[in-house]
Rosetta silent file (secondary structure, phi, psi, omega in degrees, C-alpha in Angstrom):
SEQUENCE: MAPIAEYVNVLIYLGVALFIGVAALLVGALLGPKKPGRAKLMPYESGNDPAGEVKRFPVHFYVVAMLFILFDVEVAFLWPYAVSAGELGLYGFLGVLAFTLLLLAGFLYEWWKGVMRWH
SCORE:     score description
SCORE:     0.000 S_00000001
   1 L     0.000  131.968  168.889  125.206   92.295   81.984 S_00000001
   2 L   -82.521  156.558 -169.428  123.123   89.227   80.748 S_00000001
   3 L   -49.908  -42.019  169.039  120.012   88.571   82.486 S_00000001
   4 L   -66.051  -20.460  165.428  121.142   85.435   83.890 S_00000001
   5 L   -60.864  -61.193 -170.965  124.267   87.021   85.344 S_00000001
   6 L   -63.892   -9.999  170.159  122.064   89.013   87.802 S_00000001
   7 L   -92.800   -5.169  168.419  120.753   86.149   89.243 S_00000001
   8 L   -73.395  -46.973  142.242  124.478   84.856   90.399 S_00000001
   9 H    -9.446  -78.724 -177.799  124.485   87.383   92.872 S_00000001
  10 H   -64.876  -26.245 -174.748  121.460   86.170   94.673 S_00000001
  11 H   -82.106  -30.581 -179.599  122.280   82.599   94.318 S_00000001
  12 H   -68.898  -27.015 -168.494  125.689   83.166   96.069 S_00000001
  13 H   -93.616   -5.440  157.460  124.369   85.301   98.722 S_00000001
  14 H   -73.694  -48.481  173.354  121.797   82.226   99.324 S_00000001
  15 H   -46.900  -41.479 -141.192  124.630   79.891   99.216 S_00000001
  16 H  -114.087  -24.741 -178.115  126.590   81.803  101.872 S_00000001
  17 H   -79.952  -32.932 -166.984  123.438   82.523  104.386 S_00000001
  18 H   -91.401  -26.568  166.683  122.295   78.716  104.108 S_00000001
  19 H   -53.344  -56.877 -170.252  126.418   77.746  104.742 S_00000001
  20 H   -48.289  -49.170 -166.014  126.297   80.266  107.630 S_00000001
  21 H   -76.735  -33.715 -172.285  123.173   78.943  109.140 S_00000001
  22 H   -65.791  -61.136 -179.136  123.997   75.033  108.382 S_00000001
  23 H   -45.015  -63.068  174.290  127.563   75.860  110.008 S_00000001
  24 H   -53.701  -49.535  157.730  126.233   77.454  113.031 S_00000001
  25 H   -47.336  -55.173 -169.955  123.978   74.654  113.880 S_00000001
  26 H   -63.021  -49.945 -179.325  126.586   72.150  113.265 S_00000001
  27 H   -62.014  -41.927  172.233  129.270   73.981  115.410 S_00000001
  28 H   -74.031  -26.795  158.853  126.732   74.154  118.196 S_00000001
  29 H   -55.941  -52.323  161.163  125.886   70.531  118.002 S_00000001
  30 H   -50.156  -76.215  173.940  129.493   69.448  117.866 S_00000001
  31 H   -92.899   13.842 -174.320  130.597   71.585  120.828 S_00000001
  32 L  -100.948  137.297 -165.784  127.658   72.222  122.893 S_00000001
  33 L   -53.434  164.429 -178.487  127.475   70.195  126.344 S_00000001
  34 L  -130.169   25.994 -151.663  125.705   66.985  126.128 S_00000001
  35 L  -120.055   70.876  175.506  125.113   66.325  129.746 S_00000001
  36 L   -68.762  139.165  177.411  121.028   65.960  129.936 S_00000001
  37 L  -144.366  174.240 -176.304  119.505   65.453  133.746 S_00000001
  38 H   -63.101  -40.463 -165.857  116.111   65.474  135.144 S_00000001
  39 H   -89.760   -2.878  174.303  116.385   69.255  135.974 S_00000001
  40 H   -90.466  -48.318 -176.661  117.512   70.088  132.009 S_00000001
  41 H   -58.109  -23.170 -162.047  114.708   67.771  130.979 S_00000001
  42 L   -90.581  166.829 -173.744  111.714   69.339  132.927 S_00000001
  43 L   -76.715  157.655 -162.384  109.669   72.259  131.177 S_00000001
  44 L  -122.173  131.735 -171.944  110.681   75.629  132.191 S_00000001
  45 E  -139.127   58.112  175.440  108.089   78.116  133.210 S_00000001
  46 L    70.383   44.926  178.295  109.660   81.744  133.894 S_00000001
  47 L    89.078  -17.097 -173.904  111.793   80.183  136.560 S_00000001
  48 E   -99.175  162.330  166.930  109.164   78.405  138.553 S_00000001
  49 L   -74.766  147.970 -164.796  108.212   74.682  138.777 S_00000001
  50 L   -77.517  162.132 -175.836  105.161   73.901  136.607 S_00000001
  51 L  -165.669  123.549  178.680  102.170   73.648  138.373 S_00000001
  52 L   103.936 -153.793 -179.766   98.432   72.935  137.500 S_00000001
  53 L  -120.450  129.877  159.521   97.159   72.229  133.926 S_00000001
  54 L   -36.450   83.769  165.616   98.338   73.752  130.854 S_00000001
  55 L   -75.478  118.757 -166.957   96.011   75.797  129.451 S_00000001
  56 L   -92.675  138.848  172.198   96.437   76.228  125.398 S_00000001
  57 L   -88.510  146.809  167.696   95.289   79.605  123.686 S_00000001
  58 L   -32.230  169.052  161.203   92.610   79.269  121.029 S_00000001
  59 L   -82.551  -15.579  173.083   93.495   78.989  117.767 S_00000001
  60 H   -40.643  -35.830 -164.611   91.755   82.248  117.061 S_00000001
  61 H   -72.119  -43.365  168.908   94.706   84.134  118.505 S_00000001
  62 H   -45.223  -42.646 -179.087   97.020   82.176  116.166 S_00000001
  63 H   -84.792  -31.625  172.705   94.969   83.257  113.137 S_00000001
  64 H   -72.939  -42.260 -166.544   94.787   86.915  114.024 S_00000001
  65 H   -65.644  -39.183 -162.906   98.156   86.699  114.603 S_00000001
  66 H   -77.894  -30.698 -168.393   99.054   85.115  110.961 S_00000001
  67 H   -80.542  -39.434  169.625   96.482   87.976  109.439 S_00000001
  68 H   -72.955  -13.678  167.874   99.018   90.864  110.937 S_00000001
  69 H   -78.458  -48.992  175.535  101.603   89.378  109.923 S_00000001
  70 H   -50.648  -31.393 -176.009  100.134   88.920  106.294 S_00000001
  71 H  -100.109  -17.312 -179.103   99.023   92.591  106.136 S_00000001
  72 H   -78.485  -54.793  171.056  102.667   93.847  107.511 S_00000001
  73 H   -34.034  -27.626 -163.023  104.141   91.713  104.787 S_00000001
  74 H   -98.814   -5.694 -174.724  102.008   93.318  102.282 S_00000001
  75 H   -98.677  -10.621  179.426  102.892   96.734  103.563 S_00000001
  76 H   -90.932  -28.440  170.672  106.526   95.677  102.826 S_00000001
  77 H   -81.449  -34.396  173.211  105.807   94.793   99.488 S_00000001
  78 H   -78.780  -19.235  162.562  104.076   97.809   98.602 S_00000001
  79 H   -30.183  -51.376  179.226  106.850   99.850   99.683 S_00000001
  80 H   -74.260  -19.412 -177.830  109.213   99.545   96.805 S_00000001
  81 H   -76.648  -44.277 -161.850  106.008  100.119   94.504 S_00000001
  82 H   -64.118  -35.346  172.202  105.468  103.500   96.427 S_00000001
  83 H   -71.959  -38.082  179.173  109.027  104.457   95.702 S_00000001
  84 L  -103.749   34.715  177.959  109.196  103.690   91.930 S_00000001
  85 H   -71.130  -38.831 -170.362  105.238  104.411   91.105 S_00000001
  86 H   -69.957  -31.088 -153.594  106.342  107.131   88.526 S_00000001
  87 H   -90.249  -28.316  175.619  108.790  105.024   86.765 S_00000001
  88 H   -51.474  -50.161  168.393  106.187  101.829   86.768 S_00000001
  89 H    73.476 -138.992 -170.666  103.448  103.588   85.373 S_00000001
  90 H   -67.286  -48.015  159.276  100.119  101.910   84.507 S_00000001
  91 H   -22.330  -83.035  175.575  101.668   98.452   84.263 S_00000001
  92 H   -34.996  -64.141  165.792  102.631   98.917   87.939 S_00000001
  93 H   -38.594  -38.909 -170.701   99.696  100.258   89.320 S_00000001
  94 H   -90.391  -43.496  179.976   97.645   97.664   87.886 S_00000001
  95 H   -55.181  -61.710 -162.451  100.065   94.933   89.069 S_00000001
  96 H   -59.048  -38.447 -179.434   99.857   96.543   92.756 S_00000001
  97 H   -81.720  -13.669  171.952   95.848   96.858   92.392 S_00000001
  98 H   -97.768  -29.595  160.792   95.524   93.146   91.718 S_00000001
  99 H   -63.135  -46.310 -155.016   97.671   92.178   94.817 S_00000001
 100 H   -60.711  -40.649  178.189   96.051   94.525   97.049 S_00000001
 101 H   -50.605  -21.380 -177.984   92.712   93.088   95.549 S_00000001
 102 H   -83.694  -22.441 -173.513   93.926   89.732   95.833 S_00000001
 103 H   -98.673  -19.161  166.348   94.610   90.255   99.585 S_00000001
 104 H   -62.638  -55.645 -175.133   91.377   92.150  100.264 S_00000001
 105 H   -53.194  -23.752  161.074   89.857   88.977   99.057 S_00000001
 106 H   -69.265  -28.124 -175.932   91.236   86.920  101.429 S_00000001
 107 H   -81.971  -34.056  171.028   90.768   89.109  104.191 S_00000001
 108 H   -64.579  -31.703  167.737   87.108   89.156  103.347 S_00000001
 109 H   -78.493  -34.692 -172.455   86.718   85.544  103.101 S_00000001
 110 H   -66.939  -29.844 -164.940   88.680   85.368  106.798 S_00000001
 111 H   -85.672  -45.172 -175.582   85.953   87.900  107.947 S_00000001
 112 H   -56.725  -34.350 -168.633   83.111   85.832  106.256 S_00000001
 113 L   -93.517   14.278  166.851   84.236   82.577  107.992 S_00000001
 114 L    68.034   38.575  160.556   84.311   84.590  111.420 S_00000001
 115 L   -60.285  -36.541 -168.893   88.170   84.825  112.357 S_00000001
 116 L   -90.472   -2.663  166.746   87.383   88.280  113.506 S_00000001
 117 L   -75.701  141.939  163.783   84.639   87.487  115.808 S_00000001
 118 L  -109.848  145.508 -145.328   85.515   87.100  119.385 S_00000001
 119 L  -100.073    0.000    0.000   84.057   84.840  121.178 S_00000001
């Protein structure tokens, strides 16, 4: 099989996924009810009427959440390497080492900037 032919399957998959996503949004927009009222436009707060001032979470919580997702995705990228480490040899190891060192540098930078300090 030609190298470019291997990407055709991926492009078809992405096209079908994009079509399904857009079609679902369009069908919902066209067939969904469109009767906004005062009650529907009110902020919803666990079935209760909103009361008092809204307190936002500090940005720190979101940054820690993004760091968690980042290192969770790192594990997802390391899993294929762990499965085929023997076949990839030294070049595969050096690639994973560079990937991990890059993430470690980002983590150390976040630590240095004080993201990990709980105030």
